């Protein structure tokens, strides 16, 4: 049995930080409201010239260094992003150039905040089939480029950053199972109107628009169900998971899922307070943090989950 094993992780956060107090000066909000409703205190924001690919390249270099492999051992690059630098070329190709890996296949996966978990599922299929041995998966988002800084219901939520994970074929586990879902009927509760020039509407610029309460309800139910599905698929019980590595959208959503999993909040990796919601970057950023600070140890069972616009949602059971 061949597994996709994590051999290195890395991350990058932009230097510029916007605190809740900074936002109080921009829109009608308070630090107290944001912390109480979301758990977020600050977020990192891209500087001029910083992009999903430029952040992804730094995160990838950190992951390569942590894995102790040579660049040229990488067989495939997958970039999970909703905010590629350009419509084309894709962010993965720009990362490939930056990492000096000409010829290595590279493509983007666009599944909003669930993009990273979707991407590791794709990587896992390539490794299990024997087609590739070493795959770089990067979640990278310059999400604040899509934020309407006059809309208090969304501008307090999002941040930028990149996380990278290197997977390699191994007899040791590994990604154990992945579970992917989507439902386009919910397309209107979280959306960005097209950024394509011919579809651009002056009265509806391409900003994130979200019906927060509906998204919240949908997220709690869908993620709870996919967690149950993951446990049942692996004949596991609540409490068998060592660490929950969740998408960082809202502390209250995460707390509801921890309860469903019957694990205490100190077994949940949280970056929300410092990073906000970085979409497809949030799970790899959390994973890298917990591996580097020593909380996650080899052999630990991790449950990764994420949900985003589409709607798309997914989970993965991973043994580190
Ligand atoms: N500051 C102060 N008041 C605010 C703010 C703000 N920043 N934003 C909204 N309000 C007000 C509203 O106008 C509303 O006022 P009203 O009662 O007078 O109409 C009141 O606060 C309550 O608004 P709700 O939207 O009901 O607040 P809620 O408790 O649901 O919290 C939030 C809003 C944080 C957006 C929450 O709904 C949420 O987290 N939703 C899920 C978001 C999510 O999970 N996204 C992730 C998936 S997608 C992705 O990651 C891209």
Coordinates of N, CA and C in Angstrom, one line a residue, residues 82 110-118 141 143 158 179-183 186 189-190 210 212-227 244-250 253-254 257 277-284 303-316:
X82 N -8.0 31.0 -5.2 CA -9.2 31.7 -5.8 C -8.7 33.1 -6.3
X110 N -9.3 25.6 -8.5 CA -10.1 26.7 -8.0 C -11.3 26.1 -7.3
X111 N -11.3 26.0 -6.0 CA -12.4 25.4 -5.2 C -12.6 26.3 -4.0
X112 N -12.3 27.6 -4.1 CA -12.5 28.6 -3.0 C -11.7 28.1 -1.8
X113 N -12.4 28.2 -0.6 CA -11.6 27.9 0.6 C -11.4 26.4 0.8
X114 N -12.1 25.6 0.0 CA -11.8 24.1 0.1 C -10.7 23.7 -0.9
X115 N -10.1 24.7 -1.6 CA -9.2 24.4 -2.6 C -8.0 23.5 -2.2
X116 N -7.5 23.8 -1.0 CA -6.3 23.1 -0.5 C -6.7 21.6 -0.3
X117 N -7.8 21.4 0.4 CA -8.1 20.0 0.7 C -8.5 19.2 -0.6
X118 N -9.2 19.9 -1.5 CA -9.4 19.3 -2.9 C -8.0 19.0 -3.5
X141 N -3.3 32.8 -1.2 CA -4.4 33.7 -1.5 C -4.0 35.1 -1.2
X143 N -6.5 37.3 -0.9 CA -8.0 37.4 -0.9 C -8.4 38.9 -0.6
X158 N -11.3 38.7 6.2 CA -10.3 38.0 5.4 C -8.9 38.5 5.5
X179 N -12.5 13.3 1.3 CA -13.9 13.3 1.0 C -14.3 14.7 0.5
X180 N -14.7 14.7 -0.8 CA -15.0 16.0 -1.5 C -16.5 16.1 -1.8
X181 N -17.0 17.3 -1.7 CA -18.4 17.6 -2.0 C -18.5 19.0 -2.6
X182 N -19.6 19.2 -3.4 CA -19.9 20.5 -3.9 C -21.4 20.6 -4.1
X183 N -22.0 21.8 -4.1 CA -23.4 22.0 -4.4 C -23.6 23.4 -4.9
X186 N -26.0 26.6 -4.1 CA -25.8 27.6 -3.1 C -24.8 28.7 -3.6
X189 N -24.9 32.6 -2.2 CA -24.8 33.1 -0.8 C -23.3 33.5 -0.5
X190 N -22.4 33.1 -1.4 CA -21.0 33.6 -1.3 C -20.5 33.7 -2.7
X210 N -21.4 38.2 0.6 CA -21.7 37.0 1.4 C -22.9 37.2 2.3
X212 N -23.8 36.2 5.3 CA -23.1 35.6 6.4 C -23.8 34.6 7.2
X213 N -25.1 34.9 7.6 CA -25.8 34.0 8.5 C -26.1 32.7 7.8
X214 N -26.5 32.8 6.5 CA -26.8 31.6 5.7 C -25.5 30.7 5.5
X215 N -24.4 31.4 5.2 CA -23.1 30.7 5.1 C -22.8 29.9 6.4
X216 N -23.0 30.6 7.5 CA -22.7 30.1 8.8 C -23.4 28.8 9.0
X217 N -24.7 28.8 8.8 CA -25.6 27.7 9.0 C -25.2 26.5 8.1
X218 N -25.0 26.8 6.8 CA -24.6 25.8 5.9 C -23.3 25.2 6.3
X219 N -22.3 26.0 6.7 CA -21.0 25.5 7.0 C -21.0 24.5 8.2
X220 N -21.8 24.9 9.2 CA -21.8 24.0 10.4 C -22.4 22.6 10.0
X221 N -23.5 22.6 9.2 CA -24.1 21.4 8.9 C -23.2 20.6 7.9
X222 N -22.7 21.2 6.9 CA -22.0 20.5 5.8 C -20.6 19.9 6.4
X223 N -20.0 20.7 7.2 CA -18.7 20.3 7.8 C -18.9 19.2 8.8
X224 N -20.0 19.4 9.6 CA -20.3 18.3 10.6 C -20.6 17.0 9.9
X225 N -21.3 17.1 8.8 CA -21.6 15.8 8.1 C -20.3 15.2 7.5
X226 N -19.5 16.0 6.9 CA -18.3 15.5 6.3 C -17.3 14.9 7.3
X227 N -17.3 15.5 8.5 CA -16.5 14.9 9.6 C -17.1 13.5 10.0
X244 N -7.6 18.6 15.2 CA -8.5 19.1 14.1 C -7.7 20.3 13.5
X245 N -7.5 20.3 12.2 CA -6.8 21.4 11.5 C -7.9 22.0 10.6
X246 N -8.7 22.9 11.1 CA -9.8 23.4 10.3 C -9.5 24.6 9.4
X247 N -10.4 24.8 8.5 CA -10.4 26.1 7.8 C -10.8 27.2 8.8
X248 N -10.1 28.3 8.7 CA -10.2 29.3 9.7 C -11.2 30.4 9.2
X249 N -12.5 30.1 9.3 CA -13.5 31.1 8.9 C -14.1 31.8 10.1
X250 N -14.4 31.1 11.1 CA -15.1 31.7 12.3 C -14.9 30.8 13.5
X253 N -17.9 28.5 14.3 CA -18.0 27.3 13.5 C -17.0 26.2 13.9
X254 N -15.8 26.7 14.2 CA -14.8 25.7 14.6 C -15.1 25.1 15.9
X257 N -17.7 22.3 15.5 CA -17.1 21.1 14.9 C -16.3 20.3 16.0
X277 N -9.4 34.8 7.9 CA -9.7 33.8 6.9 C -8.9 34.0 5.6
X278 N -7.9 33.1 5.4 CA -7.1 33.2 4.2 C -7.5 32.2 3.2
X279 N -8.7 31.8 3.2 CA -9.3 30.9 2.2 C -8.4 29.6 2.0
X280 N -8.0 29.3 0.8 CA -7.3 28.1 0.5 C -6.0 28.0 1.2
X281 N -5.5 29.1 1.8 CA -4.2 29.1 2.5 C -4.4 28.7 3.9
X282 N -5.6 28.7 4.4 CA -5.7 28.7 5.9 C -5.3 27.3 6.5
X283 N -5.7 26.2 5.8 CA -5.4 24.9 6.4 C -3.9 24.6 6.3
X284 N -3.2 24.9 5.2 CA -1.7 24.6 5.2 C -1.0 25.6 6.1
X303 N -7.4 15.6 11.3 CA -8.5 15.8 10.5 C -8.5 17.2 9.9
X304 N -8.4 17.3 8.6 CA -8.4 18.6 7.9 C -9.8 18.8 7.3
X305 N -10.3 20.0 7.4 CA -11.6 20.2 6.7 C -11.7 21.7 6.3
X306 N -12.5 21.9 5.2 CA -12.6 23.3 4.7 C -13.9 23.4 3.9
X307 N -14.4 24.6 3.9 CA -15.7 24.9 3.1 C -15.5 26.3 2.4
X308 N -16.0 26.4 1.2 CA -15.9 27.7 0.6 C -17.0 27.9 -0.5
X309 N -16.9 29.1 -1.1 CA -17.9 29.5 -2.2 C -18.0 28.4 -3.2
X310 N -19.2 28.2 -3.7 CA -19.5 27.2 -4.7 C -20.9 26.6 -4.6
X311 N -21.2 26.0 -3.4 CA -20.3 25.7 -2.3 C -19.5 24.5 -2.6
X312 N -18.3 24.5 -2.0 CA -17.4 23.3 -2.1 C -17.0 23.0 -0.6
X313 N -16.9 21.8 -0.3 CA -16.4 21.4 1.1 C -15.7 20.1 1.0
X314 N -14.8 19.8 1.9 CA -14.0 18.6 1.9 C -13.3 18.4 3.2
X315 N -12.9 17.1 3.4 CA -12.1 16.7 4.6 C -11.1 15.8 4.2
X316 N -10.1 15.6 5.0 CA -9.0 14.6 4.8 C -8.6 14.1 6.2

